Structure formats: structure tokens, C-alpha cells
Tab-separated table of N, CA, C and O in Angstrom:
chain	number	residue	atom	x	y	z
Z	1	UNK	N	0.829	-1.170	0.000
Z	1	UNK	CA	0.000	0.000	0.000
Z	1	UNK	C	0.885	1.249	0.000
Z	1	UNK	O	1.813	1.351	0.779
Z	2	UNK	N	0.584	2.184	-0.856
Z	2	UNK	CA	1.345	3.407	-0.963
Z	2	UNK	C	0.807	4.424	0.046
Z	2	UNK	O	-0.397	4.599	0.186
Z	3	UNK	N	1.738	5.081	0.761
Z	3	UNK	CA	1.352	6.137	1.693
Z	3	UNK	C	0.826	7.312	0.865
Z	3	UNK	O	1.364	7.641	-0.185
Z	4	UNK	N	-0.215	7.955	1.339
Z	4	UNK	CA	-0.825	9.054	0.601
Z	4	UNK	C	0.142	10.234	0.513
Z	4	UNK	O	0.719	10.660	1.513
Z	5	UNK	N	0.331	10.746	-0.698
Z	5	UNK	CA	1.214	11.887	-0.935
Z	5	UNK	C	0.732	12.617	-2.175
Z	5	UNK	O	0.461	11.993	-3.190
Z	6	UNK	N	0.646	13.934	-2.074
Z	6	UNK	CA	0.226	14.749	-3.211
Z	6	UNK	C	1.345	15.719	-3.578
Z	6	UNK	O	1.899	16.380	-2.692
Z	7	UNK	N	1.670	15.779	-4.865
Z	7	UNK	CA	2.672	16.719	-5.331
Z	7	UNK	C	2.076	18.121	-5.335
Z	7	UNK	O	1.009	18.352	-5.899
Z	8	UNK	N	2.761	19.047	-4.680
Z	8	UNK	CA	2.319	20.435	-4.634
Z	8	UNK	C	3.509	21.313	-4.979
Z	8	UNK	O	4.460	21.358	-4.210
Z	9	UNK	N	3.495	21.948	-6.121
Z	9	UNK	CA	2.438	21.935	-7.126
Z	9	UNK	C	2.444	20.617	-7.900
Z	9	UNK	O	3.412	19.857	-7.841
Z	10	UNK	N	1.373	20.385	-8.617
Z	10	UNK	CA	1.281	19.187	-9.447
Z	10	UNK	C	2.376	19.219	-10.498
Z	10	UNK	O	2.847	20.285	-10.888
Z	11	UNK	N	2.788	18.033	-10.942
Z	11	UNK	CA	3.841	17.938	-11.951
Z	11	UNK	C	3.215	17.884	-13.337
Z	11	UNK	O	2.420	16.994	-13.628
Z	12	UNK	N	3.566	18.833	-14.176
Z	12	UNK	CA	3.042	18.895	-15.537
Z	12	UNK	C	4.116	18.404	-16.497
Z	12	UNK	O	5.225	18.944	-16.522
Z	13	UNK	N	3.777	17.383	-17.277
Z	13	UNK	CA	4.716	16.810	-18.232
Z	13	UNK	C	4.525	17.443	-19.603
Z	13	UNK	O	3.457	17.978	-19.912
Z	14	UNK	N	5.550	17.372	-20.417
Z	14	UNK	CA	5.512	17.981	-21.754
Z	14	UNK	C	4.378	17.425	-22.624
Z	14	UNK	O	3.882	18.117	-23.497
Z	15	UNK	N	3.984	16.171	-22.377
Z	15	UNK	CA	2.930	15.558	-23.192
Z	15	UNK	C	1.525	15.943	-22.718
Z	15	UNK	O	0.529	15.434	-23.227
Z	16	UNK	N	1.444	16.833	-21.729
Z	16	UNK	CA	0.153	17.278	-21.217
Z	16	UNK	C	-0.342	16.514	-20.004
Z	16	UNK	O	-1.330	16.887	-19.386
Z	17	UNK	N	0.327	15.444	-19.676
Z	17	UNK	CA	-0.081	14.643	-18.528
Z	17	UNK	C	0.237	15.379	-17.232
Z	17	UNK	O	1.218	16.114	-17.139
Z	18	UNK	N	-0.597	15.165	-16.214
Z	18	UNK	CA	-0.401	15.788	-14.914
Z	18	UNK	C	-0.238	14.687	-13.864
Z	18	UNK	O	-1.058	13.765	-13.787
Z	19	UNK	N	0.817	14.788	-13.078
Z	19	UNK	CA	1.066	13.848	-11.991
Z	19	UNK	C	0.640	14.557	-10.709
Z	19	UNK	O	1.238	15.547	-10.307
Z	20	UNK	N	-0.418	14.039	-10.087
Z	20	UNK	CA	-0.980	14.678	-8.892
Z	20	UNK	C	-0.527	14.024	-7.598
Z	20	UNK	O	-0.404	14.681	-6.572
Z	21	UNK	N	-0.333	12.690	-7.652
Z	21	UNK	CA	-0.007	11.953	-6.437
Z	21	UNK	C	0.872	10.757	-6.773
Z	21	UNK	O	1.261	10.570	-7.932
Z	22	UNK	N	1.185	9.957	-5.769
Z	22	UNK	CA	2.080	8.818	-6.004
Z	22	UNK	C	1.421	7.732	-6.835
Z	22	UNK	O	2.114	6.996	-7.540
Z	23	UNK	N	0.115	7.620	-6.790
Z	23	UNK	CA	-0.563	6.647	-7.652
Z	23	UNK	C	-0.351	7.027	-9.125
Z	23	UNK	O	-0.089	6.158	-9.963
Z	24	UNK	N	-0.445	8.325	-9.441
Z	24	UNK	CA	-0.161	8.787	-10.804
Z	24	UNK	C	1.299	8.505	-11.161
Z	24	UNK	O	1.607	8.115	-12.286
Z	25	UNK	N	2.194	8.715	-10.192
Z	25	UNK	CA	3.621	8.490	-10.423
Z	25	UNK	C	3.890	7.018	-10.731
Z	25	UNK	O	4.639	6.693	-11.663
Z	26	UNK	N	3.269	6.127	-9.970
Z	26	UNK	CA	3.432	4.693	-10.202
Z	26	UNK	C	2.910	4.318	-11.586
Z	26	UNK	O	3.573	3.596	-12.334
Z	27	UNK	N	1.753	4.806	-11.916
Z	27	UNK	CA	1.164	4.517	-13.221
Z	27	UNK	C	2.084	4.977	-14.349
Z	27	UNK	O	2.333	4.246	-15.306
Z	28	UNK	N	2.597	6.198	-14.232
Z	28	UNK	CA	3.498	6.727	-15.255
Z	28	UNK	C	4.761	5.874	-15.354
Z	28	UNK	O	5.172	5.490	-16.445
Z	29	UNK	N	5.382	5.567	-14.228
Z	29	UNK	CA	6.632	4.804	-14.228
Z	29	UNK	C	6.430	3.414	-14.840
Z	29	UNK	O	7.284	2.941	-15.596
Z	30	UNK	N	5.316	2.777	-14.539
Z	30	UNK	CA	5.055	1.438	-15.084
Z	30	UNK	C	4.885	1.455	-16.604
Z	30	UNK	O	5.168	0.470	-17.273
Z	31	UNK	N	4.427	2.594	-17.137
Z	31	UNK	CA	4.240	2.707	-18.589
Z	31	UNK	C	5.554	2.898	-19.342
Z	31	UNK	O	5.604	2.659	-20.547
Z	32	UNK	N	6.588	3.339	-18.633
Z	32	UNK	CA	7.864	3.623	-19.275
Z	32	UNK	C	8.694	2.356	-19.396
Z	32	UNK	O	8.685	1.510	-18.510
Z	33	UNK	N	9.430	2.255	-20.486
Z	33	UNK	CA	10.337	1.129	-20.651
Z	33	UNK	C	11.649	1.463	-19.978
Z	33	UNK	O	12.149	2.584	-20.096
Z	34	UNK	N	12.183	0.506	-19.271
Z	34	UNK	CA	13.473	0.714	-18.626
Z	34	UNK	C	14.540	0.895	-19.697
Z	34	UNK	O	14.531	0.208	-20.717
Z	35	UNK	N	15.424	1.842	-19.455
Z	35	UNK	CA	16.519	2.103	-20.392
Z	35	UNK	C	17.822	1.840	-19.656
Z	35	UNK	O	18.310	2.709	-18.943
Z	36	UNK	N	18.371	0.649	-19.809
Z	36	UNK	CA	19.591	0.288	-19.070
Z	36	UNK	C	20.689	1.329	-19.254
Z	36	UNK	O	20.975	1.764	-20.360
Z	37	UNK	N	21.251	1.737	-18.110
Z	37	UNK	CA	22.338	2.695	-18.144
Z	37	UNK	C	21.906	4.136	-18.342
Z	37	UNK	O	22.724	5.039	-18.280
Z	38	UNK	N	20.616	4.374	-18.586
Z	38	UNK	CA	20.152	5.731	-18.857
Z	38	UNK	C	19.323	6.284	-17.708
Z	38	UNK	O	19.470	7.426	-17.325
Z	39	UNK	N	18.446	5.481	-17.148
Z	39	UNK	CA	17.606	6.012	-16.078
Z	39	UNK	C	17.423	5.027	-14.935
Z	39	UNK	O	17.905	3.911	-14.979
Z	40	UNK	N	16.691	5.468	-13.951
Z	40	UNK	CA	16.514	4.722	-12.711
Z	40	UNK	C	15.061	4.298	-12.497
Z	40	UNK	O	14.596	4.221	-11.375
Z	41	UNK	N	14.349	4.023	-13.565
Z	41	UNK	CA	12.919	3.740	-13.465
Z	41	UNK	C	12.586	2.681	-12.419
Z	41	UNK	O	11.733	2.904	-11.546
Z	42	UNK	N	13.218	1.534	-12.486
Z	42	UNK	CA	12.884	0.450	-11.557
Z	42	UNK	C	13.173	0.831	-10.107
Z	42	UNK	O	12.370	0.559	-9.217
Z	43	UNK	N	14.299	1.489	-9.885
Z	43	UNK	CA	14.656	1.903	-8.530
Z	43	UNK	C	13.631	2.899	-7.982
Z	43	UNK	O	13.184	2.781	-6.837
Z	44	UNK	N	13.252	3.874	-8.794
Z	44	UNK	CA	12.266	4.876	-8.386
Z	44	UNK	C	10.921	4.209	-8.108
Z	44	UNK	O	10.287	4.473	-7.084
Z	45	UNK	N	10.501	3.344	-8.993
Z	45	UNK	CA	9.227	2.646	-8.826
Z	45	UNK	C	9.217	1.823	-7.535
Z	45	UNK	O	8.260	1.876	-6.759
Z	46	UNK	N	10.290	1.102	-7.270
Z	46	UNK	CA	10.361	0.285	-6.055
Z	46	UNK	C	10.374	1.146	-4.799
Z	46	UNK	O	9.754	0.785	-3.789
Z	47	UNK	N	11.056	2.290	-4.838
Z	47	UNK	CA	11.048	3.191	-3.674
Z	47	UNK	C	9.630	3.647	-3.359
Z	47	UNK	O	9.237	3.697	-2.193
Z	48	UNK	N	8.886	4.003	-4.396
Z	48	UNK	CA	7.514	4.461	-4.178
Z	48	UNK	C	6.659	3.330	-3.626
Z	48	UNK	O	5.934	3.499	-2.646
Z	49	UNK	N	6.748	2.168	-4.244
Z	49	UNK	CA	5.901	1.037	-3.843
Z	49	UNK	C	6.226	0.532	-2.439
Z	49	UNK	O	5.346	0.021	-1.761
Z	50	UNK	N	7.461	0.681	-2.012
Z	50	UNK	CA	7.883	0.146	-0.705
Z	50	UNK	C	7.836	1.166	0.423
Z	50	UNK	O	8.091	0.811	1.575
Z	51	UNK	N	7.534	2.409	0.124
Z	51	UNK	CA	7.505	3.450	1.151
Z	51	UNK	C	6.439	3.143	2.199
Z	51	UNK	O	5.282	2.908	1.861
Z	52	UNK	N	6.849	3.124	3.462
Z	52	UNK	CA	5.917	2.809	4.549
Z	52	UNK	C	5.782	3.935	5.564
Z	52	UNK	O	4.910	3.882	6.417
Z	53	UNK	N	6.647	4.930	5.477
Z	53	UNK	CA	6.580	6.043	6.417
Z	53	UNK	C	6.528	7.354	5.638
Z	53	UNK	O	6.795	7.376	4.429
Z	54	UNK	N	6.216	8.429	6.336
Z	54	UNK	CA	6.203	9.738	5.678
Z	54	UNK	C	7.586	10.071	5.124
Z	54	UNK	O	7.700	10.599	4.024
Z	55	UNK	N	8.615	9.765	5.889
Z	55	UNK	CA	9.985	10.054	5.457
Z	55	UNK	C	10.335	9.287	4.187
Z	55	UNK	O	10.888	9.852	3.237
Z	56	UNK	N	10.031	8.003	4.146
Z	56	UNK	CA	10.298	7.189	2.953
Z	56	UNK	C	9.470	7.668	1.767
Z	56	UNK	O	9.946	7.662	0.632
Z	57	UNK	N	8.248	8.092	2.029
Z	57	UNK	CA	7.371	8.581	0.969
Z	57	UNK	C	7.924	9.864	0.362
Z	57	UNK	O	7.972	10.003	-0.864
Z	58	UNK	N	8.363	10.776	1.195
Z	58	UNK	CA	8.934	12.029	0.690
Z	58	UNK	C	10.215	11.770	-0.097
Z	58	UNK	O	10.441	12.385	-1.142
Z	59	UNK	N	11.040	10.849	0.378
Z	59	UNK	CA	12.271	10.510	-0.334
Z	59	UNK	C	11.947	9.881	-1.694
Z	59	UNK	O	12.600	10.183	-2.698
Z	60	UNK	N	10.934	9.025	-1.732
Z	60	UNK	CA	10.532	8.384	-2.986
Z	60	UNK	C	9.984	9.414	-3.967
Z	60	UNK	O	10.291	9.381	-5.164
Z	61	UNK	N	9.174	10.346	-3.463
Z	61	UNK	CA	8.626	11.404	-4.321
Z	61	UNK	C	9.745	12.265	-4.880
Z	61	UNK	O	9.736	12.630	-6.063
Z	62	UNK	N	10.727	12.575	-4.059
Z	62	UNK	CA	11.870	13.371	-4.508
Z	62	UNK	C	12.649	12.614	-5.590
Z	62	UNK	O	13.057	13.200	-6.603
Z	63	UNK	N	12.846	11.324	-5.402
Z	63	UNK	CA	13.530	10.503	-6.411
Z	63	UNK	C	12.764	10.496	-7.724
Z	63	UNK	O	13.352	10.554	-8.801
Z	64	UNK	N	11.435	10.446	-7.643
Z	64	UNK	CA	10.610	10.468	-8.841
Z	64	UNK	C	10.794	11.782	-9.596
Z	64	UNK	O	10.984	11.790	-10.816
Z	65	UNK	N	10.768	12.899	-8.874
Z	65	UNK	CA	10.941	14.206	-9.520
Z	65	UNK	C	12.324	14.310	-10.161
Z	65	UNK	O	12.453	14.782	-11.296
Z	66	UNK	N	13.352	13.856	-9.464
Z	66	UNK	CA	14.710	13.877	-10.041
Z	66	UNK	C	14.767	13.037	-11.312
Z	66	UNK	O	15.420	13.407	-12.285
Z	67	UNK	N	14.090	11.895	-11.314
Z	67	UNK	CA	14.068	11.029	-12.491
Z	67	UNK	C	13.403	11.745	-13.663
Z	67	UNK	O	13.902	11.718	-14.782
Z	68	UNK	N	12.280	12.410	-13.394
Z	68	UNK	CA	11.614	13.167	-14.460
Z	68	UNK	C	12.519	14.279	-14.991
Z	68	UNK	O	12.552	14.539	-16.193
Z	69	UNK	N	13.248	14.928	-14.096
Z	69	UNK	CA	14.183	15.974	-14.521
Z	69	UNK	C	15.277	15.401	-15.416
Z	69	UNK	O	15.654	16.011	-16.417
Z	70	UNK	N	15.773	14.211	-15.058
Z	70	UNK	CA	16.788	13.553	-15.891
Z	70	UNK	C	16.247	13.231	-17.274
Z	70	UNK	O	16.968	13.324	-18.275
Z	71	UNK	N	14.990	12.859	-17.343
Z	71	UNK	CA	14.356	12.554	-18.618
Z	71	UNK	C	14.009	13.820	-19.398
Z	71	UNK	O	13.666	13.750	-20.589
Z	72	UNK	N	14.068	14.970	-18.737
Z	72	UNK	CA	13.756	16.282	-19.326
Z	72	UNK	C	12.349	16.301	-19.925
Z	72	UNK	O	12.144	16.719	-21.050
Z	73	UNK	N	11.373	15.841	-19.113
Z	73	UNK	CA	9.991	15.804	-19.578
Z	73	UNK	C	9.041	16.653	-18.745
Z	73	UNK	O	7.842	16.664	-18.979
Z	74	UNK	N	9.593	17.389	-17.773
Z	74	UNK	CA	8.770	18.300	-16.984
Z	74	UNK	C	8.626	19.617	-17.728
Z	74	UNK	O	9.555	20.104	-18.353
Z	75	UNK	N	7.436	20.224	-17.628
Z	75	UNK	CA	7.229	21.557	-18.211
Z	75	UNK	C	7.843	22.585	-17.311
Z	75	UNK	O	7.932	22.454	-16.137
């Protein structure tokens, strides 16, 4: 079970998609193909799915945002 977390402000992607919470983040990450040596999709996804405390949840959300920045897909 994912701890409830909402991105404030919401994350707007270049394709028009909006990431509002960790459920949206999980959905987005699962749709992406892993690119060996290029990104950290699996690690980010596992951090989100395994987060059990507020601290772990915030760290996972931060990792997700950094991953999106690496992909250069944030507006």
C-alpha cells in the first residue's frame, strides 16, 4: 500500500499529462520502458511502492521528480 502523498504543485509533463499523487507516479513509471544505463525507473518505482513512512514517501517522491528531470519531460 502506498502512503498518501500529493505533489504540490502538481507535476506537468511535456505531453500534457499531470502527476498529482504517487498513484499517478506509479502509473506513469510502469508505462515507461526501462533504459539500461540511462535512467533509474525500476529503482524509483520500487522506492515508491515500498515506502511505509512519511519520510520514505517524501524521499521516494523526490527521487521520482529527479528522475523526471533527468528525462527532461517536466514543463
